[in-house]
mmCIF file of C-alpha atoms in Angstrom:
data_model
loop_
_atom_site.group_PDB
_atom_site.id
_atom_site.type_symbol
_atom_site.label_atom_id
_atom_site.label_comp_id
_atom_site.label_asym_id
_atom_site.label_seq_id
_atom_site.Cartn_x
_atom_site.Cartn_y
_atom_site.Cartn_z
ATOM 1 C CA MET A 1 119.148 144.443 183.266
ATOM 2 C CA GLY A 2 119.433 148.191 182.808
ATOM 3 C CA ARG A 3 118.536 148.620 186.456
ATOM 4 C CA GLU A 4 121.151 146.098 187.562
ATOM 5 C CA ILE A 5 123.822 148.066 185.663
ATOM 6 C CA ARG A 6 122.745 151.378 187.194
ATOM 7 C CA ASN A 7 122.826 149.822 190.580
ATOM 8 C CA GLN A 8 126.298 148.459 189.907
ATOM 9 C CA ASN A 9 127.502 151.942 188.812
ATOM 10 C CA LEU A 10 126.177 153.542 191.879
ATOM 11 C CA GLY A 11 127.971 150.838 194.002
ATOM 12 C CA TRP A 12 131.212 151.613 192.195
ATOM 13 C CA VAL A 13 130.732 155.380 192.717
ATOM 14 C CA ALA A 14 130.113 154.844 196.436
ATOM 15 C CA ALA A 15 133.155 152.427 196.739
ATOM 16 C CA VAL A 16 135.512 154.840 194.878
ATOM 17 C CA THR A 17 134.308 157.871 196.845
ATOM 18 C CA SER A 18 134.787 155.978 200.170
ATOM 19 C CA SER A 19 138.257 154.785 199.083
ATOM 20 C CA VAL A 20 139.321 158.293 198.022
ATOM 21 C CA SER A 21 137.996 159.792 201.350
ATOM 22 C CA SER A 22 139.764 157.013 203.356
ATOM 23 C CA GLY A 23 142.996 157.504 201.332
ATOM 24 C CA ALA A 24 142.896 161.245 201.844
ATOM 25 C CA PHE A 25 142.210 160.703 205.540
ATOM 26 C CA THR A 26 145.206 158.385 205.811
ATOM 27 C CA VAL A 27 147.558 160.725 203.863
ATOM 28 C CA MET A 28 146.609 163.686 206.017
ATOM 29 C CA ALA A 29 147.145 161.707 209.102
ATOM 30 C CA LEU A 30 150.572 160.590 207.890
ATOM 31 C CA LEU A 31 151.421 164.242 206.949
ATOM 32 C CA GLY A 32 150.292 165.249 210.512
ATOM 33 C CA LEU A 33 147.596 167.474 209.078
ATOM 34 C CA GLY A 34 144.908 165.785 211.186
ATOM 35 C CA HIS A 35 142.312 168.126 212.354
ATOM 36 C CA PRO A 36 138.797 167.282 213.686
ATOM 37 C CA VAL A 37 137.142 169.494 210.955
ATOM 38 C CA TRP A 38 138.972 167.545 208.196
ATOM 39 C CA ASP A 39 137.758 164.265 209.804
ATOM 40 C CA VAL A 40 134.184 165.306 209.663
ATOM 41 C CA VAL A 41 134.451 166.702 206.081
ATOM 42 C CA LEU A 42 136.206 163.571 204.682
ATOM 43 C CA SER A 43 133.927 161.183 206.498
ATOM 44 C CA ALA A 44 130.898 163.018 205.050
ATOM 45 C CA ILE A 45 132.322 162.878 201.551
ATOM 46 C CA GLY A 46 132.887 159.126 201.979
ATOM 47 C CA ILE A 47 129.710 158.052 203.818
ATOM 48 C CA GLY A 48 127.200 160.342 201.881
ATOM 49 C CA PRO A 49 127.397 158.623 198.591
ATOM 50 C CA LEU A 50 127.556 155.213 200.253
ATOM 51 C CA VAL A 51 124.350 155.837 202.143
ATOM 52 C CA ALA A 52 122.579 157.413 199.052
ATOM 53 C CA GLY A 53 123.741 154.605 196.881
ATOM 54 C CA SER A 54 122.436 152.026 199.291
ATOM 55 C CA LEU A 55 119.133 153.804 199.592
ATOM 56 C CA TYR A 56 118.581 154.085 195.928
ATOM 57 C CA ALA A 57 119.692 150.469 195.259
ATOM 58 C CA GLY A 58 117.245 149.225 197.936
ATOM 59 C CA ARG A 59 114.354 151.236 196.435
ATOM 60 C CA THR A 60 115.158 150.084 192.873
ATOM 61 C CA GLU A 61 115.414 146.448 194.028
ATOM 62 C CA LYS A 62 111.962 146.719 195.641
ATOM 63 C CA ARG A 63 110.377 148.230 192.566
ATOM 64 C CA TYR A 64 112.190 145.685 190.407
ATOM 65 C CA ARG A 65 110.815 142.776 192.555
ATOM 66 C CA GLN A 66 107.240 144.260 192.445
ATOM 67 C CA GLU A 67 107.520 144.329 188.612
ATOM 68 C CA LEU A 68 108.701 140.797 188.498
ATOM 69 C CA VAL A 69 105.819 139.712 190.698
ATOM 70 C CA GLY A 70 103.477 141.511 188.325
ATOM 71 C CA ILE A 71 104.883 139.851 185.338
ATOM 72 C CA ALA A 72 104.657 136.465 187.015
ATOM 73 C CA GLU A 73 100.974 137.082 187.909
ATOM 74 C CA GLU A 74 100.154 138.221 184.411
ATOM 75 C CA ARG A 75 101.843 135.105 183.009
ATOM 76 C CA ALA A 76 99.975 132.928 185.445
ATOM 77 C CA ALA A 77 96.670 134.554 184.448
ATOM 78 C CA HIS A 78 97.437 134.132 180.823
ATOM 79 C CA GLN A 79 98.353 130.456 181.346
ATOM 80 C CA THR A 80 95.110 129.892 183.292
ATOM 81 C CA GLU A 81 93.108 131.556 180.456
ATOM 82 C CA LEU A 82 94.867 129.386 177.938
ATOM 83 C CA ALA A 83 94.234 126.195 179.989
ATOM 84 C CA GLU A 84 90.549 127.143 180.322
ATOM 85 C CA SER A 85 90.200 127.740 176.553
ATOM 86 C CA ARG A 86 91.824 124.299 175.969
ATOM 87 C CA VAL A 87 89.324 122.716 178.362
ATOM 88 C CA VAL A 88 86.512 124.366 176.590
ATOM 89 C CA GLN A 89 87.859 123.154 173.214
ATOM 90 C CA HIS A 90 88.362 119.538 174.514
ATOM 91 C CA LYS A 91 84.829 119.481 175.968
ATOM 92 C CA ALA A 92 83.349 120.649 172.568
ATOM 93 C CA GLN A 93 85.467 117.977 170.772
ATOM 94 C CA ALA A 94 84.405 115.206 173.152
ATOM 95 C CA LYS A 95 80.654 116.337 172.841
ATOM 96 C CA ALA A 96 80.834 116.152 169.119
ATOM 97 C CA GLU A 97 82.550 112.767 169.202
ATOM 98 C CA ILE A 98 79.913 111.369 171.618
ATOM 99 C CA ALA A 99 77.146 112.737 169.402
ATOM 100 C CA GLU A 100 78.678 111.063 166.422
ATOM 101 C CA ALA A 101 79.092 107.794 168.187
ATOM 102 C CA ARG A 102 75.449 107.979 169.407
ATOM 103 C CA HIS A 103 74.288 108.608 165.853
ATOM 104 C CA ARG A 104 76.264 105.658 164.558
ATOM 105 C CA ALA A 105 74.814 103.481 167.294
ATOM 106 C CA ILE A 106 71.197 104.289 166.391
ATOM 107 C CA GLU A 107 71.970 103.787 162.732
ATOM 108 C CA MET A 108 73.409 100.366 163.524
ATOM 109 C CA LEU A 109 70.249 99.527 165.472
ATOM 110 C CA CYS A 110 68.046 100.505 162.428
ATOM 111 C CA ASP A 111 70.323 98.377 160.300
ATOM 112 C CA VAL A 112 69.783 95.454 162.638
ATOM 113 C CA VAL A 113 66.009 95.940 162.244
ATOM 114 C CA TYR A 114 66.503 96.062 158.485
ATOM 115 C CA ARG A 115 68.310 92.755 158.450
ATOM 116 C CA PHE A 116 66.081 91.176 161.076
ATOM 117 C CA LEU A 117 62.917 91.609 158.936
ATOM 118 C CA LYS A 118 64.361 89.830 155.982
ATOM 119 C CA ILE A 119 62.150 91.489 153.383
ATOM 120 C CA ASP A 120 63.007 90.814 149.822
ATOM 121 C CA GLU A 121 65.394 93.427 148.306
ATOM 122 C CA VAL A 122 62.823 94.178 145.477
ATOM 123 C CA HIS A 123 60.713 95.983 148.185
ATOM 124 C CA GLY A 124 63.488 98.545 148.714
ATOM 125 C CA LEU A 125 62.739 98.468 152.472
ATOM 126 C CA ARG A 126 63.688 101.721 154.402
ATOM 127 C CA VAL A 127 63.824 101.622 158.264
ATOM 128 C CA THR A 128 63.527 105.122 159.867
ATOM 129 C CA LEU A 129 63.451 106.132 163.550
ATOM 130 C CA LEU A 130 61.308 109.152 164.094
ATOM 131 C CA GLU A 131 61.579 111.054 167.343
ATOM 132 C CA VAL A 132 58.741 113.169 168.827
ATOM 133 C CA ASP A 133 59.803 116.863 169.023
ATOM 134 C CA ASN A 134 57.619 118.766 171.323
ATOM 135 C CA SER A 135 59.518 121.978 171.006
ATOM 136 C CA SER A 136 57.011 123.619 168.630
ATOM 137 C CA GLU A 137 53.216 124.273 169.164
ATOM 138 C CA VAL A 138 52.210 121.166 167.256
ATOM 139 C CA ALA A 139 54.440 118.164 168.008
ATOM 140 C CA VAL A 140 56.573 116.992 165.090
ATOM 141 C CA LEU A 141 57.989 113.648 164.204
ATOM 142 C CA ARG A 142 61.612 114.292 163.333
ATOM 143 C CA GLN A 143 63.933 111.799 161.637
ATOM 144 C CA VAL A 144 66.812 110.512 163.728
ATOM 145 C CA ALA A 145 68.265 107.723 161.641
ATOM 146 C CA ARG A 146 67.458 105.884 158.441
ATOM 147 C CA CYS A 147 68.658 102.638 156.769
ATOM 148 C CA GLN A 148 67.970 101.379 153.306
ATOM 149 C CA PRO A 149 69.416 98.709 151.026
ATOM 150 C CA GLY A 150 73.155 99.387 151.277
ATOM 151 C CA GLY A 151 73.147 100.558 154.882
ATOM 152 C CA PRO A 152 72.596 103.850 156.663
ATOM 153 C CA CYS A 153 71.675 106.778 154.554
ATOM 154 C CA GLN A 154 71.135 110.480 154.633
ATOM 155 C CA LEU A 155 68.016 111.743 156.311
ATOM 156 C CA SER A 156 65.456 113.410 154.182
ATOM 157 C CA GLU A 157 64.512 117.067 154.615
ATOM 158 C CA SER A 158 60.722 116.236 155.120
ATOM 159 C CA SER A 159 59.063 116.140 158.476
ATOM 160 C CA MET A 160 55.470 115.680 159.591
ATOM 161 C CA THR A 161 53.350 116.701 162.486
ATOM 162 C CA ILE A 162 51.655 114.098 164.595
ATOM 163 C CA HIS A 163 48.482 114.827 162.595
ATOM 164 C CA GLN A 164 49.976 113.629 159.373
ATOM 165 C CA GLY A 165 50.968 110.286 157.743
ATOM 166 C CA VAL A 166 50.898 106.716 158.987
ATOM 167 C CA ALA A 167 53.470 107.619 161.552
ATOM 168 C CA GLY A 168 51.299 110.484 162.896
ATOM 169 C CA ARG A 169 48.311 108.074 163.163
ATOM 170 C CA CYS A 170 50.488 105.534 164.887
ATOM 171 C CA TYR A 171 51.498 108.284 167.404
ATOM 172 C CA ARG A 172 47.920 109.412 168.017
ATOM 173 C CA LYS A 173 46.429 105.921 168.387
ATOM 174 C CA ILE A 174 49.472 104.512 170.299
ATOM 175 C CA ALA A 175 49.148 101.430 168.013
ATOM 176 C CA SER A 176 50.998 99.840 165.118
ATOM 177 C CA ALA A 177 49.604 100.855 161.658
ATOM 178 C CA ILE A 178 49.975 99.218 158.323
ATOM 179 C CA VAL A 179 48.924 101.007 155.139
ATOM 180 C CA ASN A 180 49.117 99.613 151.577
ATOM 181 C CA VAL A 181 48.945 102.247 148.830
ATOM 182 C CA PRO A 182 47.688 100.845 145.477
ATOM 183 C CA PRO A 183 49.611 101.933 142.435
ATOM 184 C CA GLY A 184 48.595 105.465 141.334
ATOM 185 C CA GLU A 185 46.881 106.206 144.664
ATOM 186 C CA PHE A 186 49.759 107.655 146.492
ATOM 187 C CA ILE A 187 48.665 111.422 146.481
ATOM 188 C CA PRO A 188 45.053 110.643 147.457
ATOM 189 C CA SER A 189 46.244 108.317 150.281
ATOM 190 C CA MET A 190 48.429 110.978 151.640
ATOM 191 C CA LEU A 191 45.669 113.484 151.466
ATOM 192 C CA ASP A 192 43.506 111.007 153.462
ATOM 193 C CA LEU A 193 46.374 110.724 155.935
ATOM 194 C CA GLY A 194 46.407 114.541 156.668
ATOM 195 C CA PHE A 195 48.936 115.965 154.247
ATOM 196 C CA LEU A 196 48.088 118.983 152.122
ATOM 197 C CA HIS A 197 48.359 118.514 148.441
ATOM 198 C CA ASP A 198 51.683 120.517 148.109
ATOM 199 C CA GLU A 199 53.170 118.577 150.933
ATOM 200 C CA ALA A 200 52.008 115.180 149.435
ATOM 201 C CA LYS A 201 53.583 116.145 146.149
ATOM 202 C CA MET A 202 57.030 116.569 147.884
ATOM 203 C CA LEU A 203 56.920 113.096 149.316
ATOM 204 C CA GLU A 204 58.631 110.170 147.739
ATOM 205 C CA ALA A 205 55.923 107.672 146.646
ATOM 206 C CA ARG A 206 56.005 104.346 148.505
ATOM 207 C CA GLY A 207 53.680 101.320 148.278
ATOM 208 C CA SER A 208 53.647 99.988 151.865
ATOM 209 C CA TYR A 209 53.938 101.572 155.350
ATOM 210 C CA LEU A 210 54.426 99.893 158.740
ATOM 211 C CA CYS A 211 54.775 102.131 161.770
ATOM 212 C CA CYS A 212 55.209 100.967 165.426
ATOM 213 C CA PRO A 213 55.145 103.413 168.421
ATOM 214 C CA VAL A 214 58.174 103.388 170.723
ATOM 215 C CA VAL A 215 56.611 103.766 174.176
ATOM 216 C CA ASN A 216 57.771 104.146 177.646
ATOM 217 C CA GLU A 217 56.369 102.318 180.703
ATOM 218 C CA ARG A 218 53.406 104.786 180.804
ATOM 219 C CA LYS A 219 52.682 104.259 177.197
ATOM 220 C CA ASP A 220 53.820 107.744 176.281
ATOM 221 C CA VAL A 221 55.099 107.770 172.706
ATOM 222 C CA LEU A 222 58.764 108.620 172.518
ATOM 223 C CA GLY A 223 59.170 107.965 168.857
ATOM 224 C CA VAL A 224 57.953 105.976 165.883
ATOM 225 C CA LEU A 225 59.817 103.080 164.165
ATOM 226 C CA SER A 226 58.711 103.661 160.514
ATOM 227 C CA LEU A 227 59.191 101.067 157.794
ATOM 228 C CA ASP A 228 58.212 101.744 154.171
ATOM 229 C CA ALA A 229 58.619 99.715 150.993
ATOM 230 C CA LEU A 230 58.245 100.336 147.273
ATOM 231 C CA HIS A 231 55.387 98.010 146.651
ATOM 232 C CA PRO A 232 52.052 97.264 148.405
ATOM 233 C CA GLY A 233 51.810 94.148 150.559
ATOM 234 C CA ALA A 234 55.399 94.194 151.864
ATOM 235 C CA PHE A 235 54.217 93.930 155.471
ATOM 236 C CA ASP A 236 52.133 91.296 157.170
ATOM 237 C CA ALA A 237 51.115 90.514 160.830
ATOM 238 C CA ASP A 238 54.404 88.716 161.465
ATOM 239 C CA LYS A 239 56.642 91.571 160.290
ATOM 240 C CA GLU A 240 54.505 93.865 162.496
ATOM 241 C CA ALA A 241 55.091 91.667 165.482
ATOM 242 C CA ILE A 242 58.883 91.613 164.930
ATOM 243 C CA ALA A 243 59.065 95.292 164.384
ATOM 244 C CA GLN A 244 56.987 96.055 167.486
ATOM 245 C CA GLN A 245 59.088 93.701 169.655
ATOM 246 C CA VAL A 246 62.341 95.462 168.769
ATOM 247 C CA THR A 247 60.980 98.975 169.672
ATOM 248 C CA PRO A 248 62.128 98.698 173.288
ATOM 249 C CA LEU A 249 65.739 98.679 172.004
ATOM 250 C CA PHE A 250 65.204 102.253 170.881
ATOM 251 C CA VAL A 251 63.754 103.333 174.263
ATOM 252 C CA GLN A 252 67.148 103.307 175.960
ATOM 253 C CA TRP A 253 68.583 105.563 173.196
ATOM 254 C CA LEU A 254 65.610 108.017 173.231
ATOM 255 C CA THR A 255 65.711 108.277 177.025
ATOM 256 C CA ASP A 256 69.382 108.434 177.535
ATOM 257 C CA PRO A 257 69.864 110.737 180.577
ATOM 258 C CA ASP A 258 73.015 112.173 179.160
ATOM 259 C CA ARG A 259 71.460 113.084 175.840
ATOM 260 C CA GLU A 260 70.456 116.631 176.836
ATOM 261 C CA GLY A 261 73.852 117.331 178.255
ATOM 262 C CA LEU A 262 75.572 116.525 175.033
ATOM 263 C CA MET B 1 40.772 99.338 141.423
ATOM 264 C CA SER B 2 40.436 96.263 139.241
ATOM 265 C CA ALA B 3 38.455 93.255 140.417
ATOM 266 C CA VAL B 4 41.623 91.315 141.101
ATOM 267 C CA GLN B 5 42.982 94.150 143.245
ATOM 268 C CA LEU B 6 39.658 94.415 145.076
ATOM 269 C CA GLU B 7 39.804 90.651 145.696
ATOM 270 C CA GLN B 8 43.393 90.851 146.959
ATOM 271 C CA ALA B 9 42.475 93.779 149.200
ATOM 272 C CA LYS B 10 39.576 91.819 150.696
ATOM 273 C CA LYS B 11 41.868 88.951 151.393
ATOM 274 C CA THR B 12 44.411 91.101 153.012
ATOM 275 C CA GLU B 13 41.764 92.625 155.308
ATOM 276 C CA GLU B 14 40.609 89.122 156.380
ATOM 277 C CA GLU B 15 44.237 88.064 157.148
ATOM 278 C CA PHE B 16 44.839 91.213 159.218
ATOM 279 C CA LYS B 17 41.551 90.842 161.029
ATOM 280 C CA ASP B 18 42.351 87.193 161.856
ATOM 281 C CA ALA B 19 45.717 88.301 163.302
ATOM 282 C CA GLY B 20 43.898 90.694 165.654
ATOM 283 C CA PHE B 21 44.204 93.989 163.694
ATOM 284 C CA ARG B 22 41.413 96.520 163.621
ATOM 285 C CA VAL B 23 40.577 97.669 160.107
ATOM 286 C CA GLU B 24 39.906 101.490 159.886
ATOM 287 C CA LYS B 25 38.891 103.421 156.820
ATOM 288 C CA VAL B 26 40.411 106.924 156.479
ATOM 289 C CA GLY B 27 38.818 108.310 153.392
ATOM 290 C CA ASN B 28 39.561 105.727 150.685
ATOM 291 C CA THR B 29 42.634 104.480 152.583
ATOM 292 C CA THR B 30 42.530 101.355 154.684
ATOM 293 C CA VAL B 31 44.576 101.344 157.868
ATOM 294 C CA PHE B 32 45.321 98.095 159.813
ATOM 295 C CA GLU B 33 45.941 98.828 163.465
ATOM 296 C CA ARG B 34 47.045 96.758 166.465
ATOM 297 C CA ASP B 35 47.691 97.862 170.077
ATOM 298 C CA VAL B 36 51.118 97.708 171.656
ATOM 299 C CA PRO B 37 51.282 94.421 173.645
ATOM 300 C CA GLU B 38 51.944 94.551 177.371
ATOM 301 C CA SER B 39 55.066 92.555 176.947
ATOM 302 C CA VAL B 40 56.610 95.359 174.874
ATOM 303 C CA VAL B 41 55.650 98.009 177.477
ATOM 304 C CA GLU B 42 57.219 95.860 180.128
ATOM 305 C CA ALA B 43 60.429 95.578 178.105
ATOM 306 C CA SER B 44 60.518 99.340 177.565
ATOM 307 C CA ARG B 45 60.202 99.689 181.376
ATOM 308 C CA VAL B 46 63.244 97.540 181.829
ATOM 309 C CA PHE B 47 65.373 99.669 179.486
ATOM 310 C CA ILE B 48 64.264 102.884 180.991
ATOM 311 C CA ARG B 49 65.142 101.521 184.562
ATOM 312 C CA SER B 50 68.487 100.584 183.180
ATOM 313 C CA ASN B 51 69.081 104.167 182.111
ATOM 314 C CA GLU B 52 67.967 105.345 185.462
ATOM 315 C CA LYS B 53 70.444 103.096 187.220
ATOM 316 C CA THR B 54 73.232 104.340 184.977
ATOM 317 C CA LYS B 55 72.298 107.947 185.838
ATOM 318 C CA SER B 56 72.277 107.144 189.593
ATOM 319 C CA ALA B 57 75.632 105.440 189.303
ATOM 320 C CA THR B 58 77.054 108.343 187.402
ATOM 321 C CA ASN B 59 75.762 110.788 190.068
ATOM 322 C CA GLY B 60 77.711 108.801 192.708
ATOM 323 C CA ASN B 61 74.800 106.660 193.895
ATOM 324 C CA SER B 62 76.246 103.234 193.481
ATOM 325 C CA ASN B 63 73.054 101.718 194.997
ATOM 326 C CA GLY B 64 71.145 102.593 191.765
ATOM 327 C CA SER B 65 67.621 101.406 192.537
ATOM 328 C CA ASP B 66 66.114 100.417 195.839
ATOM 329 C CA ASP B 67 64.847 97.162 194.654
ATOM 330 C CA ALA B 68 67.668 96.299 192.225
ATOM 331 C CA PRO B 69 68.673 92.684 192.519
ATOM 332 C CA ALA B 70 72.240 92.115 193.402
ATOM 333 C CA ILE B 71 74.295 90.656 190.531
ATOM 334 C CA LYS B 72 76.596 87.892 191.741
ATOM 335 C CA PRO B 73 79.310 86.327 189.601
#
């Protein structure tokens, strides 16, 4: 804006100077004072500021345009940066939503197993999907989802290696395993199954365990479907057959190709 | 263990044995084990192939698997 005003002023100066020199030129011609020297002097007075003004205005215009281009480029870069940051934000949000939906799906599947087994509520059945985590030196069975009377519930903090518990044995043997724990025998049974005394004391005492391996087509164990109940004798051969037959439903979830990319 | 509990445990062992379970002793703990049936392994294979087809389709290969049967309405 300031530059425009300066350019306008310079234009006015050039116009006024030219008019004055033209007027003087005319008056002198009318008065008969025309002389070639005066012609040159008056022309120089009129044309000089006109040329200087035009040159200055042109140069200012060019600089002004360059600055405008710079501002436009800067604005475009800022908008691109803003758009990229929004894309990153949207991607993170979509990723979180997909992970949440996946978690709900696996919880629903555990709930289906829970209802399918039709075990008396007095047994306080829990259905837990354990996933094999090979990221550490000794593979660990990590809880993925759990259902109990009343629906899906929070996962517990405890984890076990593949050398511990009924689930660990099920993993190593690639076979279903059922264990009944007589009342008062929980800690000794857990010691038998590979837990240290301090670890066994941290576990919630249960009376029955049924674990089925979730295998792929090469019989590699991808996870363990673990069921436990409050009292001994909750699981028989029929319940084991049902639980084992539903394990392929978990295979698709555990081998989802998009899982790693989430 | 009381005599009743021992009797019950013995009965349970027999039932599991009859159903095709192996009875393994780990210390004082009894574990009943049964191998994964082939039908379950086959079912798992179907689900894994389903995932592979989805992956192929997502990657732009609409053909999916080379021996996939065509689904007709």
